[in-house]
Amino acid sequence: MTGVPASAAGGSSGAHGARGSAAAADGARTEVSDSAADSEDGGRTPRGGKIAAAAVNQASVWNVANLLTMLRLLLVPGFVALMLANGGYDPAWRSLAWAAFAVAMITDLFDGHLARTYNLVTDFGKIADPIADKAIMGAALVCLSGLGDLPWWVTAVILGRELGITLLRFLVIRYGVIPASRGGKLKTLTQGVAVGMYVLALTGLLATLRFWVMAAAVVLTVVTGLDYVRQAIVLRRQGIAERAAALEEKEA
């Protein structure tokens, strides 16, 4: 009966086992060498990882929300130039100024939403966004009053309220943040519509309508401003009470 000698079979198995052990050893050496290389690099990420990290860091500032804010800032001088072109009373130039103002107002609606929804909030955006909002609105109001289209007291009320509430927010920031209310959002929308109607060279019924829209904007400006003052007072009192209670608990 013909068969394979036990020594040969064992030798074959041993050969396969040896080759397997050698492959495993090679794999282990490869892993060790890779680990050593990573250790020699001080735990740094590969080149691809560095590029990706740099792209993420860059996107943290140069994101779509911040670009929209920058666009609004750039539109301010362009709006003023269009508004005052040819003496400031040319309907064609005023229409172009209205287009620039409308773009600024529309981007104002989207940049904050995009920043919060897609986690694009940055320190630059926190500072530049309110500046851009007040810059375009202030430029429009001052131009309209300077041209005699809008009484100066309206401009003073709106801008005074905006600057005053901004200062108030900073004064009470140690106690908490005053959230934006629905009334405040409605005020912003009404102001934008009213100012936009005044930027256009309207006549007849539309000219009368814009007067009432502006009147509503002024009322909302005053009412929401007083409401923010009330919220600031309540927030400050609560903050002082909580600090006093915490101090008493600590002493006890």
mmCIF file of C-alpha atoms in Angstrom:
data_model
loop_
_atom_site.group_PDB
_atom_site.id
_atom_site.type_symbol
_atom_site.label_atom_id
_atom_site.label_comp_id
_atom_site.label_asym_id
_atom_site.label_seq_id
_atom_site.Cartn_x
_atom_site.Cartn_y
_atom_site.Cartn_z
ATOM 1 C CA MET A 1 0.000 0.000 0.000
ATOM 2 C CA THR A 2 1.563 3.187 -1.177
ATOM 3 C CA GLY A 3 1.413 6.241 1.176
ATOM 4 C CA VAL A 4 3.217 9.375 2.054
ATOM 5 C CA PRO A 5 5.758 8.922 4.759
ATOM 6 C CA ALA A 6 4.895 10.547 8.037
ATOM 7 C CA SER A 7 8.130 12.478 7.957
ATOM 8 C CA ALA A 8 7.291 13.892 4.520
ATOM 9 C CA ALA A 9 3.793 14.875 5.595
ATOM 10 C CA GLY A 10 5.170 16.468 8.702
ATOM 11 C CA GLY A 11 7.779 18.219 6.612
ATOM 12 C CA SER A 12 5.118 19.575 4.268
ATOM 13 C CA SER A 13 3.000 20.831 7.158
ATOM 14 C CA GLY A 14 6.073 22.250 8.784
ATOM 15 C CA ALA A 15 6.986 24.030 5.569
ATOM 16 C CA HIS A 16 3.526 25.587 5.336
ATOM 17 C CA GLY A 17 3.686 26.477 9.011
ATOM 18 C CA ALA A 18 7.099 27.998 8.558
ATOM 19 C CA ARG A 19 5.945 30.052 5.606
ATOM 20 C CA GLY A 20 2.891 31.198 7.603
ATOM 21 C CA SER A 21 5.068 32.116 10.539
ATOM 22 C CA ALA A 22 7.424 34.000 8.258
ATOM 23 C CA ALA A 23 4.516 35.944 6.705
ATOM 24 C CA ALA A 24 3.172 36.746 10.141
ATOM 25 C CA ALA A 25 6.605 37.894 11.214
ATOM 26 C CA ASP A 26 6.905 40.089 8.139
ATOM 27 C CA GLY A 27 3.470 41.595 8.885
ATOM 28 C CA ALA A 28 4.466 42.210 12.464
ATOM 29 C CA ARG A 29 7.707 43.869 11.358
ATOM 30 C CA THR A 30 5.743 46.034 8.938
ATOM 31 C CA GLU A 31 3.330 47.105 11.684
ATOM 32 C CA VAL A 32 6.226 47.755 14.059
ATOM 33 C CA SER A 33 8.056 49.828 11.430
ATOM 34 C CA ASP A 34 4.885 51.800 10.688
ATOM 35 C CA SER A 35 4.353 52.402 14.392
ATOM 36 C CA ALA A 36 7.972 53.433 14.765
ATOM 37 C CA ALA A 37 7.623 55.854 11.877
ATOM 38 C CA ASP A 38 4.544 57.356 13.512
ATOM 39 C CA SER A 39 6.409 57.584 16.815
ATOM 40 C CA GLU A 40 9.387 59.278 15.145
ATOM 41 C CA ASP A 41 6.971 61.827 13.654
ATOM 42 C CA GLY A 42 5.845 62.671 17.171
ATOM 43 C CA GLY A 43 2.288 61.433 16.605
ATOM 44 C CA ARG A 44 1.740 63.868 13.749
ATOM 45 C CA THR A 45 -0.939 63.148 11.172
ATOM 46 C CA PRO A 46 0.058 62.093 7.637
ATOM 47 C CA ARG A 47 0.311 64.675 4.902
ATOM 48 C CA GLY A 48 -3.247 63.989 3.749
ATOM 49 C CA GLY A 49 -4.487 64.487 7.299
ATOM 50 C CA LYS A 50 -2.654 67.813 7.552
ATOM 51 C CA ILE A 51 -4.219 69.034 4.335
ATOM 52 C CA ALA A 52 -7.677 67.993 5.492
ATOM 53 C CA ALA A 53 -7.169 69.648 8.883
ATOM 54 C CA ALA A 54 -5.973 72.833 7.202
ATOM 55 C CA ALA A 55 -9.052 72.824 4.965
ATOM 56 C CA VAL A 56 -11.316 72.442 8.003
ATOM 57 C CA ASN A 57 -9.542 75.274 9.825
ATOM 58 C CA GLN A 58 -9.840 77.498 6.784
ATOM 59 C CA ALA A 59 -13.525 76.680 6.348
ATOM 60 C CA SER A 60 -14.130 77.645 9.975
ATOM 61 C CA VAL A 61 -13.632 81.292 8.958
ATOM 62 C CA TRP A 62 -14.082 81.353 5.189
ATOM 63 C CA ASN A 63 -17.494 79.716 5.259
ATOM 64 C CA VAL A 64 -20.634 80.662 3.365
ATOM 65 C CA ALA A 65 -22.224 82.442 6.347
ATOM 66 C CA ASN A 66 -19.208 84.711 6.855
ATOM 67 C CA LEU A 67 -18.925 85.343 3.115
ATOM 68 C CA LEU A 68 -22.538 86.581 3.081
ATOM 69 C CA THR A 69 -21.717 88.885 5.996
ATOM 70 C CA MET A 70 -18.679 90.228 4.123
ATOM 71 C CA LEU A 71 -20.867 90.788 1.078
ATOM 72 C CA ARG A 72 -23.218 92.938 3.157
ATOM 73 C CA LEU A 73 -20.310 95.004 4.417
ATOM 74 C CA LEU A 74 -19.069 95.546 0.855
ATOM 75 C CA LEU A 75 -22.557 96.536 -0.269
ATOM 76 C CA VAL A 76 -22.706 99.489 2.150
ATOM 77 C CA PRO A 77 -20.405 101.876 0.233
ATOM 78 C CA GLY A 78 -21.855 100.659 -3.062
ATOM 79 C CA PHE A 79 -25.380 101.365 -1.824
ATOM 80 C CA VAL A 80 -24.441 104.881 -0.707
ATOM 81 C CA ALA A 81 -22.808 105.623 -4.060
ATOM 82 C CA LEU A 82 -25.892 104.425 -5.950
ATOM 83 C CA MET A 83 -28.245 106.257 -3.611
ATOM 84 C CA LEU A 84 -26.509 109.608 -4.041
ATOM 85 C CA ALA A 85 -25.701 109.262 -7.754
ATOM 86 C CA ASN A 86 -26.934 112.069 -9.996
ATOM 87 C CA GLY A 87 -28.108 114.182 -7.071
ATOM 88 C CA GLY A 88 -29.916 111.344 -5.301
ATOM 89 C CA TYR A 89 -33.273 111.756 -7.061
ATOM 90 C CA ASP A 90 -32.766 109.781 -10.262
ATOM 91 C CA PRO A 91 -35.332 106.913 -10.308
ATOM 92 C CA ALA A 92 -32.968 104.625 -12.215
ATOM 93 C CA TRP A 93 -30.126 105.026 -9.731
ATOM 94 C CA ARG A 94 -32.547 104.709 -6.831
ATOM 95 C CA SER A 95 -33.777 101.407 -8.284
ATOM 96 C CA LEU A 96 -30.212 100.109 -8.377
ATOM 97 C CA ALA A 97 -29.716 101.286 -4.805
ATOM 98 C CA TRP A 98 -32.869 99.420 -3.824
ATOM 99 C CA ALA A 99 -31.491 96.260 -5.432
ATOM 100 C CA ALA A 100 -28.297 96.530 -3.375
ATOM 101 C CA PHE A 101 -30.324 97.155 -0.225
ATOM 102 C CA ALA A 102 -32.597 94.174 -0.983
ATOM 103 C CA VAL A 103 -29.612 91.858 -1.452
ATOM 104 C CA ALA A 104 -28.205 93.012 1.881
ATOM 105 C CA MET A 105 -31.511 92.380 3.655
ATOM 106 C CA ILE A 106 -31.938 88.933 2.077
ATOM 107 C CA THR A 107 -28.426 87.819 3.012
ATOM 108 C CA ASP A 108 -29.135 89.021 6.545
ATOM 109 C CA LEU A 109 -31.966 86.492 6.731
ATOM 110 C CA PHE A 110 -29.785 83.594 5.608
ATOM 111 C CA ASP A 111 -26.295 83.988 7.086
ATOM 112 C CA GLY A 112 -27.324 83.565 10.714
ATOM 113 C CA HIS A 113 -29.560 80.606 9.879
ATOM 114 C CA LEU A 114 -26.780 78.912 7.921
ATOM 115 C CA ALA A 115 -24.253 79.508 10.689
ATOM 116 C CA ARG A 116 -26.481 77.937 13.340
ATOM 117 C CA THR A 117 -27.783 75.075 11.191
ATOM 118 C CA TYR A 118 -24.414 73.910 9.832
ATOM 119 C CA ASN A 119 -22.300 74.806 12.879
ATOM 120 C CA LEU A 120 -20.495 77.652 11.094
ATOM 121 C CA VAL A 121 -20.567 80.087 14.025
ATOM 122 C CA THR A 122 -17.242 81.935 14.369
ATOM 123 C CA ASP A 123 -15.932 84.838 16.430
ATOM 124 C CA PHE A 124 -15.666 86.884 13.235
ATOM 125 C CA GLY A 125 -19.318 86.244 12.437
ATOM 126 C CA LYS A 126 -20.437 87.191 15.946
ATOM 127 C CA ILE A 127 -18.754 90.579 15.588
ATOM 128 C CA ALA A 128 -19.206 91.321 11.891
ATOM 129 C CA ASP A 129 -22.854 90.243 11.515
ATOM 130 C CA PRO A 130 -24.431 92.896 13.792
ATOM 131 C CA ILE A 131 -22.062 95.524 12.389
ATOM 132 C CA ALA A 132 -23.138 94.702 8.837
ATOM 133 C CA ASP A 133 -26.823 94.799 9.823
ATOM 134 C CA LYS A 134 -26.612 98.222 11.429
ATOM 135 C CA ALA A 135 -24.262 99.606 8.774
ATOM 136 C CA ILE A 136 -26.601 99.014 5.824
ATOM 137 C CA MET A 137 -29.691 100.155 7.730
ATOM 138 C CA GLY A 138 -27.929 103.207 9.133
ATOM 139 C CA ALA A 139 -26.551 104.161 5.726
ATOM 140 C CA ALA A 140 -30.002 103.943 4.174
ATOM 141 C CA LEU A 141 -31.670 106.007 6.911
ATOM 142 C CA VAL A 142 -29.001 108.712 6.882
ATOM 143 C CA CYS A 143 -29.129 108.984 3.083
ATOM 144 C CA LEU A 144 -32.927 109.221 3.098
ATOM 145 C CA SER A 145 -32.932 111.911 5.779
ATOM 146 C CA GLY A 146 -30.106 113.774 4.090
ATOM 147 C CA LEU A 147 -32.099 113.841 0.854
ATOM 148 C CA GLY A 148 -35.191 115.056 2.706
ATOM 149 C CA ASP A 149 -37.240 111.905 2.059
ATOM 150 C CA LEU A 150 -37.437 110.885 5.704
ATOM 151 C CA PRO A 151 -37.622 113.058 8.850
ATOM 152 C CA TRP A 152 -34.424 113.075 10.891
ATOM 153 C CA TRP A 153 -36.304 112.157 14.066
ATOM 154 C CA VAL A 154 -37.280 108.817 12.510
ATOM 155 C CA THR A 155 -33.636 108.086 11.767
ATOM 156 C CA ALA A 156 -32.666 109.151 15.287
ATOM 157 C CA VAL A 157 -35.296 106.897 16.904
ATOM 158 C CA ILE A 158 -34.364 103.807 14.896
ATOM 159 C CA LEU A 159 -30.593 104.189 15.125
ATOM 160 C CA GLY A 160 -30.757 105.274 18.767
ATOM 161 C CA ARG A 161 -32.773 102.192 19.626
ATOM 162 C CA GLU A 162 -30.408 99.846 17.769
ATOM 163 C CA LEU A 163 -27.255 101.277 19.338
ATOM 164 C CA GLY A 164 -28.865 101.490 22.767
ATOM 165 C CA ILE A 165 -30.027 97.862 22.797
ATOM 166 C CA THR A 166 -26.622 96.688 21.574
ATOM 167 C CA LEU A 167 -24.947 98.558 24.439
ATOM 168 C CA LEU A 168 -27.520 97.176 26.876
ATOM 169 C CA ARG A 169 -26.749 93.614 25.796
ATOM 170 C CA PHE A 170 -23.075 94.161 26.585
ATOM 171 C CA LEU A 171 -23.866 95.690 29.981
ATOM 172 C CA VAL A 172 -25.888 92.667 31.146
ATOM 173 C CA ILE A 173 -23.836 89.965 29.415
ATOM 174 C CA ARG A 174 -22.340 88.981 32.788
ATOM 175 C CA TYR A 175 -25.793 87.936 33.959
ATOM 176 C CA GLY A 176 -26.916 86.233 30.741
ATOM 177 C CA VAL A 177 -27.920 86.785 27.133
ATOM 178 C CA ILE A 178 -31.066 88.622 26.065
ATOM 179 C CA PRO A 179 -32.550 86.395 23.336
ATOM 180 C CA ALA A 180 -33.977 87.812 20.139
ATOM 181 C CA SER A 181 -37.762 87.965 20.407
ATOM 182 C CA ARG A 182 -40.394 87.464 17.736
ATOM 183 C CA GLY A 183 -41.247 91.127 18.076
ATOM 184 C CA GLY A 184 -37.646 92.022 17.364
ATOM 185 C CA LYS A 185 -37.620 89.872 14.222
ATOM 186 C CA LEU A 186 -40.887 91.436 13.077
ATOM 187 C CA LYS A 187 -39.410 94.864 13.725
ATOM 188 C CA THR A 188 -36.381 94.065 11.570
ATOM 189 C CA LEU A 189 -38.589 92.826 8.733
ATOM 190 C CA THR A 190 -40.880 95.864 8.906
ATOM 191 C CA GLN A 191 -37.941 98.249 8.976
ATOM 192 C CA GLY A 192 -36.436 96.582 5.934
ATOM 193 C CA VAL A 193 -39.668 96.778 3.947
ATOM 194 C CA ALA A 194 -40.320 100.395 4.968
ATOM 195 C CA VAL A 195 -36.809 101.624 4.203
ATOM 196 C CA GLY A 196 -36.801 99.720 0.923
ATOM 197 C CA MET A 197 -40.041 101.450 -0.096
ATOM 198 C CA TYR A 198 -38.523 104.831 0.722
ATOM 199 C CA VAL A 199 -35.404 104.052 -1.291
ATOM 200 C CA LEU A 200 -37.550 103.517 -4.377
ATOM 201 C CA ALA A 201 -38.931 106.622 -6.070
ATOM 202 C CA LEU A 202 -42.581 105.777 -5.401
ATOM 203 C CA THR A 203 -45.577 108.015 -6.072
ATOM 204 C CA GLY A 204 -49.323 107.937 -5.537
ATOM 205 C CA LEU A 205 -50.853 105.174 -3.440
ATOM 206 C CA LEU A 206 -47.545 103.372 -2.881
ATOM 207 C CA ALA A 207 -46.006 106.562 -1.515
ATOM 208 C CA THR A 208 -48.876 106.795 0.977
ATOM 209 C CA LEU A 209 -48.566 103.123 1.859
ATOM 210 C CA ARG A 210 -44.882 103.403 2.646
ATOM 211 C CA PHE A 211 -45.669 106.152 5.182
ATOM 212 C CA TRP A 212 -47.864 103.755 7.157
ATOM 213 C CA VAL A 213 -45.359 100.910 6.882
ATOM 214 C CA MET A 214 -42.675 103.206 8.263
ATOM 215 C CA ALA A 215 -45.045 104.304 11.050
ATOM 216 C CA ALA A 216 -45.545 100.636 11.983
ATOM 217 C CA ALA A 217 -41.769 100.113 11.925
ATOM 218 C CA VAL A 218 -41.219 103.058 14.289
ATOM 219 C CA VAL A 219 -43.883 101.769 16.712
ATOM 220 C CA LEU A 220 -42.354 98.277 16.701
ATOM 221 C CA THR A 221 -38.914 99.808 17.175
ATOM 222 C CA VAL A 222 -40.003 101.641 20.329
ATOM 223 C CA VAL A 223 -42.142 98.827 21.769
ATOM 224 C CA THR A 224 -39.547 96.090 21.271
ATOM 225 C CA GLY A 225 -36.842 98.408 22.590
ATOM 226 C CA LEU A 226 -38.793 98.909 25.832
ATOM 227 C CA ASP A 227 -39.348 95.149 26.058
ATOM 228 C CA TYR A 228 -35.610 94.527 25.776
ATOM 229 C CA VAL A 229 -35.017 97.039 28.569
ATOM 230 C CA ARG A 230 -37.520 95.151 30.739
ATOM 231 C CA GLN A 231 -35.798 91.847 29.971
ATOM 232 C CA ALA A 232 -32.416 93.352 30.846
ATOM 233 C CA ILE A 233 -33.706 94.582 34.222
ATOM 234 C CA VAL A 234 -35.224 91.177 35.045
ATOM 235 C CA LEU A 235 -32.076 89.368 33.919
ATOM 236 C CA ARG A 236 -29.879 91.606 36.058
ATOM 237 C CA ARG A 237 -32.057 91.133 39.149
ATOM 238 C CA GLN A 238 -32.057 87.369 38.694
ATOM 239 C CA GLY A 239 -28.305 87.327 38.227
ATOM 240 C CA ILE A 240 -27.699 89.383 41.379
ATOM 241 C CA ALA A 241 -30.082 87.175 43.391
ATOM 242 C CA GLU A 242 -28.398 83.980 42.176
ATOM 243 C CA ARG A 243 -24.962 85.320 43.031
ATOM 244 C CA ALA A 244 -26.107 86.357 46.497
ATOM 245 C CA ALA A 245 -27.667 82.944 47.104
ATOM 246 C CA ALA A 246 -24.508 81.187 45.927
ATOM 247 C CA LEU A 247 -22.380 83.384 48.204
ATOM 248 C CA GLU A 248 -24.593 82.632 51.227
ATOM 249 C CA GLU A 249 -24.460 78.916 50.482
ATOM 250 C CA LYS A 250 -20.690 79.043 50.246
ATOM 251 C CA GLU A 251 -20.349 80.880 53.539
ATOM 252 C CA ALA A 252 -22.725 78.444 55.237
#
